[in-house]
């Protein structure tokens, strides 16, 4: 099964906007994003959300593949440490990401492209605030041209 | 929900034929982005054979459109772009099932909560997000495979945590339906805060008169195992199959031998503050919480007891029922459903120094006033001033103490019951003391329920209670007589006023229990921003939690009065019965699977699994590898997040599915 | 107790103390010197500017002038101490606001650049009470007490800006029931008495004194009545403007409201460091307590002889 290779379309007169893929855990962060929606809290349209059962599900390869596939930034959000629906999935994730961060920097990926955060189901406002922050950071870093795999 | 004999066979290698259904959701989506354009875009993506739009796909008409396409053989995958899957995924899965398509060949794209509602002004941005979310959902849909639901049996037993009016009502409903109930209460008696109330608004029913019959019913009920002075220690398992460990705290009194004579209480030399009387009276170290307690058991409060041995003497306790060596007992039971009804704490106004609580004698809280009014309280229902135990000739109530407070550390919500209970307490006092001056200082009077407005009007008109619209700025004490001098503004008259009263009652807020975190950790349920337990949906699922099989009810879900608490108690019981009635429940078959040929047996997944669901096995082809026990697996993915060999994967959120969503952005 | 120069402060004088109550400035210098703190002069400091009047007219101007004053201390690398609630209110509020609002800080620094200055936020503006209570601590101060009062009832007057806005003050959010000033007063053996409406404003600030003198005199009258009813021997304050309002204002209240008050008030008004200095055994001349001239219409307006009598009988 093949997919057409599509080129990046960018209008000439529009400012470049980062595209960030956001992996949200079903029980906390996805619900928090839903709450932001229900509460009509506005945030910039730069993230694309992928639902996962738990932040622990995110394998390092997903993050790296996101970057090689041209996403400008990656956001992973889970439950606050101690509140994981699956008891310790987010703690496993946190340890993994602490090491991964160093490895990514070693690869030459700018700190700030990959962001980890915690937001609970009741924190719609916090979710929006953190998304705005991450968007700003990635925007400052500019488009991800270094790591996008050219086919 | 209808069962169907139709079954459309899906082979593993059949080409996906995806139907995309973009919903207008009224104007929620259609008013921000162009739905027709989204449909047209979706139809350009590979493997999409049908694209439709409609105002409300969740409606019967909408669902029919989807079903007809399935039955006509046009599609074998369904993607609906609409609201959050947490809203309608079950709705559409059932529709697919009814049309004969495996319900797990369905995926949703969230273009409402995650697009049009959060980018309302930025229509171009919202459109781009919606396009991408549709593209991602379609990408995942290509990789979906038919799955069979897991059916697990449901234990027809309910655990209810908390035996106040809410917990008790749920227990009685469940018992009447034939289910066994474990009713666990951490204090030595059932009844909760309602046992502390004197009369209830708006009918002025005596609280004990309506509560105590229920309490006796509970004690007599054959289906209800009442475990007072007990706490839930551990909960493992999942819906229908919880394993609960309960700690029965030691009473230090052998209930079999005790004959309830009470001589031990008279002989006990230790007096401490009485929690039931909120510090307005004392109790002994050996005690019964209040005269009508159920069960009527004696307990020694070991934190206060000095083990003097007096109560253990034969001359005091003839049956020799005292046992200082009593130990806690642990029992483990199988539970199908859990209801949390843990109630509330009253706000402590000592922090609000301007109101003098804790500093001046004649300042008390609403619940303390309730105890003063109670016919079995410390003053047998004749409220007195703490300073000199005389009847007050004037009383002032202050509303919203600790509620509607946007300062750091304050509670922003309205506690809902205080306007009514202050009116009730004022009326009660006026009935006995018609000449007394009573003031209620308020910001807004909330009299929303059935009969409430009439009750309030009557209090103001017929009873002559003075409602003063103004926040009290501060109070001070008249050193000669300990009267409270109040400084406030009457905002309707636009004048500052100063009033001297003999008793000052603070209508303190309802707060979540200080230790509610112990429940959230125990059960893995969430709290909302105000600290009360979080319901699955504020309108449509007010007593469900996000965890299947666990329900919340009563004030633990949010401040409310007795009628609403009882309504929620019945709702939670009905929801638990609905789950247990069929004897089995369906579970999403999203488990971990191991590709044996790729597993190196490193054991990383075993370490990361919080449920102990993975273990080593000896495979004759590949040696020592990991194996998943599907009964224990929750499908969280902590195992596959770390797997170096891509050997372990999660059905429903597989690597292929996730990668298909990540790959090649436009 | 050793007297090393471990504390260095820039002394912000303000306006009222140097111009009208120089004994307040004198007593602050004497006490801090005695306690082993080094006082540096803030050359070129201007009016703070006033937190009530000035801030009400134009906030940006108020911020820039306040920031300028702070930069003088920043250049010396020392924290500011001031003996005036108003100056404390201005300098501290400005310091905190500029730290939290980068846009405001930018605006202020654009103006300060024109005179070759930059606000960095590197030093903390403190009240002398803050320095005494928190930097030095009560135990350290007690070590300097040589004489204790046996029977002196003090009506302590906190004033307003020293405790509010509570989130910008170092007292842990406490503004309804503070006790720190009472505690300092009581190390001298005096008793800080409770009186009705202890935390009430003196009536001077916010242009009340300037614009509607009789209203401000009414404030003083009410405070004085409550103090007298509680049996106060003296008033102790920590702000020159409050000091003025309770001293000169006492005379004004006696005159404007003479029909209401009965016996005219004559409660001596003593600044905190004057009281402390006496207890530490510092020469009362340095504390500005001995009148050494015959001029009329000069502060203090309410005679302090009754207080000095008590000092003589109780402290020597």
PDB file of N, CA and C in Angstrom, chain A residues 54-94:
ATOM      1  N   UNK A  54      -1.752   5.288  27.022  1.00  0.00           N
ATOM      2  CA  UNK A  54      -0.951   5.765  28.138  1.00  0.00           C
ATOM      3  C   UNK A  54       0.326   6.371  27.593  1.00  0.00           C
ATOM      4  N   UNK A  55       0.879   7.360  28.287  1.00  0.00           N
ATOM      5  CA  UNK A  55       2.136   7.949  27.808  1.00  0.00           C
ATOM      6  C   UNK A  55       3.239   6.892  27.766  1.00  0.00           C
ATOM      7  N   UNK A  56       3.056   5.828  28.563  1.00  0.00           N
ATOM      8  CA  UNK A  56       4.044   4.748  28.544  1.00  0.00           C
ATOM      9  C   UNK A  56       4.094   4.008  27.218  1.00  0.00           C
ATOM     10  N   UNK A  57       3.053   4.174  26.392  1.00  0.00           N
ATOM     11  CA  UNK A  57       2.978   3.472  25.104  1.00  0.00           C
ATOM     12  C   UNK A  57       3.997   4.011  24.108  1.00  0.00           C
ATOM     13  N   UNK A  58       4.397   5.261  24.332  1.00  0.00           N
ATOM     14  CA  UNK A  58       5.228   5.919  23.321  1.00  0.00           C
ATOM     15  C   UNK A  58       6.639   5.374  23.325  1.00  0.00           C
ATOM     16  N   UNK A  59       6.952   4.702  22.266  1.00  0.00           N
ATOM     17  CA  UNK A  59       8.277   4.158  22.044  1.00  0.00           C
ATOM     18  C   UNK A  59       9.151   5.276  21.482  1.00  0.00           C
ATOM     19  N   UNK A  60      10.420   5.264  21.796  1.00  0.00           N
ATOM     20  CA  UNK A  60      11.330   6.300  21.296  1.00  0.00           C
ATOM     21  C   UNK A  60      11.277   6.383  19.775  1.00  0.00           C
ATOM     22  N   UNK A  61      11.017   5.230  19.151  1.00  0.00           N
ATOM     23  CA  UNK A  61      11.023   5.217  17.699  1.00  0.00           C
ATOM     24  C   UNK A  61       9.912   6.108  17.131  1.00  0.00           C
ATOM     25  N   UNK A  62       8.772   6.184  17.827  1.00  0.00           N
ATOM     26  CA  UNK A  62       7.695   7.043  17.328  1.00  0.00           C
ATOM     27  C   UNK A  62       8.158   8.483  17.271  1.00  0.00           C
ATOM     28  N   UNK A  63       8.934   8.863  18.281  1.00  0.00           N
ATOM     29  CA  UNK A  63       9.377  10.247  18.353  1.00  0.00           C
ATOM     30  C   UNK A  63      10.355  10.543  17.227  1.00  0.00           C
ATOM     31  N   UNK A  64      11.301   9.643  17.063  1.00  0.00           N
ATOM     32  CA  UNK A  64      12.311   9.863  16.029  1.00  0.00           C
ATOM     33  C   UNK A  64      11.668   9.812  14.651  1.00  0.00           C
ATOM     34  N   UNK A  65      10.741   8.867  14.475  1.00  0.00           N
ATOM     35  CA  UNK A  65      10.074   8.774  13.166  1.00  0.00           C
ATOM     36  C   UNK A  65       9.276  10.037  12.884  1.00  0.00           C
ATOM     37  N   UNK A  66       8.675  10.599  13.930  1.00  0.00           N
ATOM     38  CA  UNK A  66       7.928  11.840  13.714  1.00  0.00           C
ATOM     39  C   UNK A  66       8.855  12.904  13.136  1.00  0.00           C
ATOM     40  N   UNK A  67      10.065  12.992  13.690  1.00  0.00           N
ATOM     41  CA  UNK A  67      10.986  14.020  13.213  1.00  0.00           C
ATOM     42  C   UNK A  67      11.479  13.697  11.806  1.00  0.00           C
ATOM     43  N   UNK A  68      11.790  12.425  11.554  1.00  0.00           N
ATOM     44  CA  UNK A  68      12.279  12.103  10.205  1.00  0.00           C
ATOM     45  C   UNK A  68      11.155  12.203   9.180  1.00  0.00           C
ATOM     46  N   UNK A  69       9.933  12.138   9.648  1.00  0.00           N
ATOM     47  CA  UNK A  69       8.813  12.286   8.719  1.00  0.00           C
ATOM     48  C   UNK A  69       8.419  13.736   8.545  1.00  0.00           C
ATOM     49  N   UNK A  70       9.170  14.635   9.152  1.00  0.00           N
ATOM     50  CA  UNK A  70       8.977  16.038   8.836  1.00  0.00           C
ATOM     51  C   UNK A  70       8.152  16.839   9.818  1.00  0.00           C
ATOM     52  N   UNK A  71       7.671  16.226  10.882  1.00  0.00           N
ATOM     53  CA  UNK A  71       6.957  17.031  11.876  1.00  0.00           C
ATOM     54  C   UNK A  71       7.959  17.989  12.514  1.00  0.00           C
ATOM     55  N   UNK A  72       7.505  19.244  12.736  1.00  0.00           N
ATOM     56  CA  UNK A  72       8.426  20.224  13.309  1.00  0.00           C
ATOM     57  C   UNK A  72       8.637  20.012  14.795  1.00  0.00           C
ATOM     58  N   UNK A  73       7.668  19.394  15.425  1.00  0.00           N
ATOM     59  CA  UNK A  73       7.811  19.197  16.861  1.00  0.00           C
ATOM     60  C   UNK A  73       6.999  18.003  17.314  1.00  0.00           C
ATOM     61  N   UNK A  74       7.351  17.479  18.471  1.00  0.00           N
ATOM     62  CA  UNK A  74       6.625  16.352  19.052  1.00  0.00           C
ATOM     63  C   UNK A  74       6.227  16.724  20.470  1.00  0.00           C
ATOM     64  N   UNK A  75       5.001  16.430  20.824  1.00  0.00           N
ATOM     65  CA  UNK A  75       4.517  16.711  22.174  1.00  0.00           C
ATOM     66  C   UNK A  75       3.961  15.420  22.743  1.00  0.00           C
ATOM     67  N   UNK A  76       4.419  15.054  23.914  1.00  0.00           N
ATOM     68  CA  UNK A  76       3.862  13.865  24.571  1.00  0.00           C
ATOM     69  C   UNK A  76       3.287  14.324  25.912  1.00  0.00           C
ATOM     70  N   UNK A  77       2.030  13.983  26.143  1.00  0.00           N
ATOM     71  CA  UNK A  77       1.421  14.420  27.394  1.00  0.00           C
ATOM     72  C   UNK A  77       0.729  13.266  28.091  1.00  0.00           C
ATOM     73  N   UNK A  78       0.963  13.150  29.378  1.00  0.00           N
ATOM     74  CA  UNK A  78       0.367  12.068  30.155  1.00  0.00           C
ATOM     75  C   UNK A  78      -0.217  12.582  31.454  1.00  0.00           C
ATOM     76  N   UNK A  79      -0.554  11.635  32.326  1.00  0.00           N
ATOM     77  CA  UNK A  79      -1.102  11.994  33.637  1.00  0.00           C
ATOM     78  C   UNK A  79       0.026  12.495  34.535  1.00  0.00           C
ATOM     79  N   UNK A  80      -0.317  13.277  35.528  1.00  0.00           N
ATOM     80  CA  UNK A  80       0.685  13.716  36.486  1.00  0.00           C
ATOM     81  C   UNK A  80       1.285  12.506  37.184  1.00  0.00           C
ATOM     82  N   UNK A  81       2.580  12.562  37.462  1.00  0.00           N
ATOM     83  CA  UNK A  81       3.187  11.438  38.179  1.00  0.00           C
ATOM     84  C   UNK A  81       2.402  11.135  39.451  1.00  0.00           C
ATOM     85  N   UNK A  82       2.052   9.855  39.629  1.00  0.00           N
ATOM     86  CA  UNK A  82       1.252   9.470  40.785  1.00  0.00           C
ATOM     87  C   UNK A  82      -0.214   9.263  40.435  1.00  0.00           C
ATOM     88  N   UNK A  83      -0.647   9.815  39.295  1.00  0.00           N
ATOM     89  CA  UNK A  83      -2.073   9.737  38.961  1.00  0.00           C
ATOM     90  C   UNK A  83      -2.367   8.847  37.775  1.00  0.00           C
ATOM     91  N   UNK A  84      -1.382   8.074  37.321  1.00  0.00           N
ATOM     92  CA  UNK A  84      -1.566   7.314  36.085  1.00  0.00           C
ATOM     93  C   UNK A  84      -2.703   6.304  36.209  1.00  0.00           C
ATOM     94  N   UNK A  85      -3.559   6.261  35.200  1.00  0.00           N
ATOM     95  CA  UNK A  85      -4.671   5.311  35.217  1.00  0.00           C
ATOM     96  C   UNK A  85      -4.164   3.882  35.260  1.00  0.00           C
ATOM     97  N   UNK A  86      -3.006   3.655  34.667  1.00  0.00           N
ATOM     98  CA  UNK A  86      -2.411   2.317  34.670  1.00  0.00           C
ATOM     99  C   UNK A  86      -1.285   2.242  35.687  1.00  0.00           C
ATOM    100  N   UNK A  87      -1.439   2.954  36.745  1.00  0.00           N
ATOM    101  CA  UNK A  87      -0.577   2.942  37.931  1.00  0.00           C
ATOM    102  C   UNK A  87       0.778   3.580  37.710  1.00  0.00           C
ATOM    103  N   UNK A  88       1.596   3.026  36.798  1.00  0.00           N
ATOM    104  CA  UNK A  88       2.961   3.557  36.712  1.00  0.00           C
ATOM    105  C   UNK A  88       3.409   3.800  35.278  1.00  0.00           C
ATOM    106  N   UNK A  89       2.473   3.710  34.321  1.00  0.00           N
ATOM    107  CA  UNK A  89       2.863   3.894  32.927  1.00  0.00           C
ATOM    108  C   UNK A  89       3.572   5.213  32.697  1.00  0.00           C
ATOM    109  N   UNK A  90       3.073   6.268  33.360  1.00  0.00           N
ATOM    110  CA  UNK A  90       3.680   7.573  33.112  1.00  0.00           C
ATOM    111  C   UNK A  90       5.046   7.691  33.777  1.00  0.00           C
ATOM    112  N   UNK A  91       5.258   6.925  34.830  1.00  0.00           N
ATOM    113  CA  UNK A  91       6.581   6.952  35.473  1.00  0.00           C
ATOM    114  C   UNK A  91       7.598   6.258  34.581  1.00  0.00           C
ATOM    115  N   UNK A  92       7.164   5.145  33.974  1.00  0.00           N
ATOM    116  CA  UNK A  92       8.021   4.459  33.002  1.00  0.00           C
ATOM    117  C   UNK A  92       8.353   5.422  31.867  1.00  0.00           C
ATOM    118  N   UNK A  93       7.319   6.134  31.414  1.00  0.00           N
ATOM    119  CA  UNK A  93       7.518   7.099  30.327  1.00  0.00           C
ATOM    120  C   UNK A  93       8.487   8.180  30.745  1.00  0.00           C
ATOM    121  N   UNK A  94       8.334   8.684  31.965  1.00  0.00           N
ATOM    122  CA  UNK A  94       9.183   9.777  32.420  1.00  0.00           C
ATOM    123  C   UNK A  94      10.649   9.376  32.444  1.00  0.00           C
TER     124      UNK A  94
END
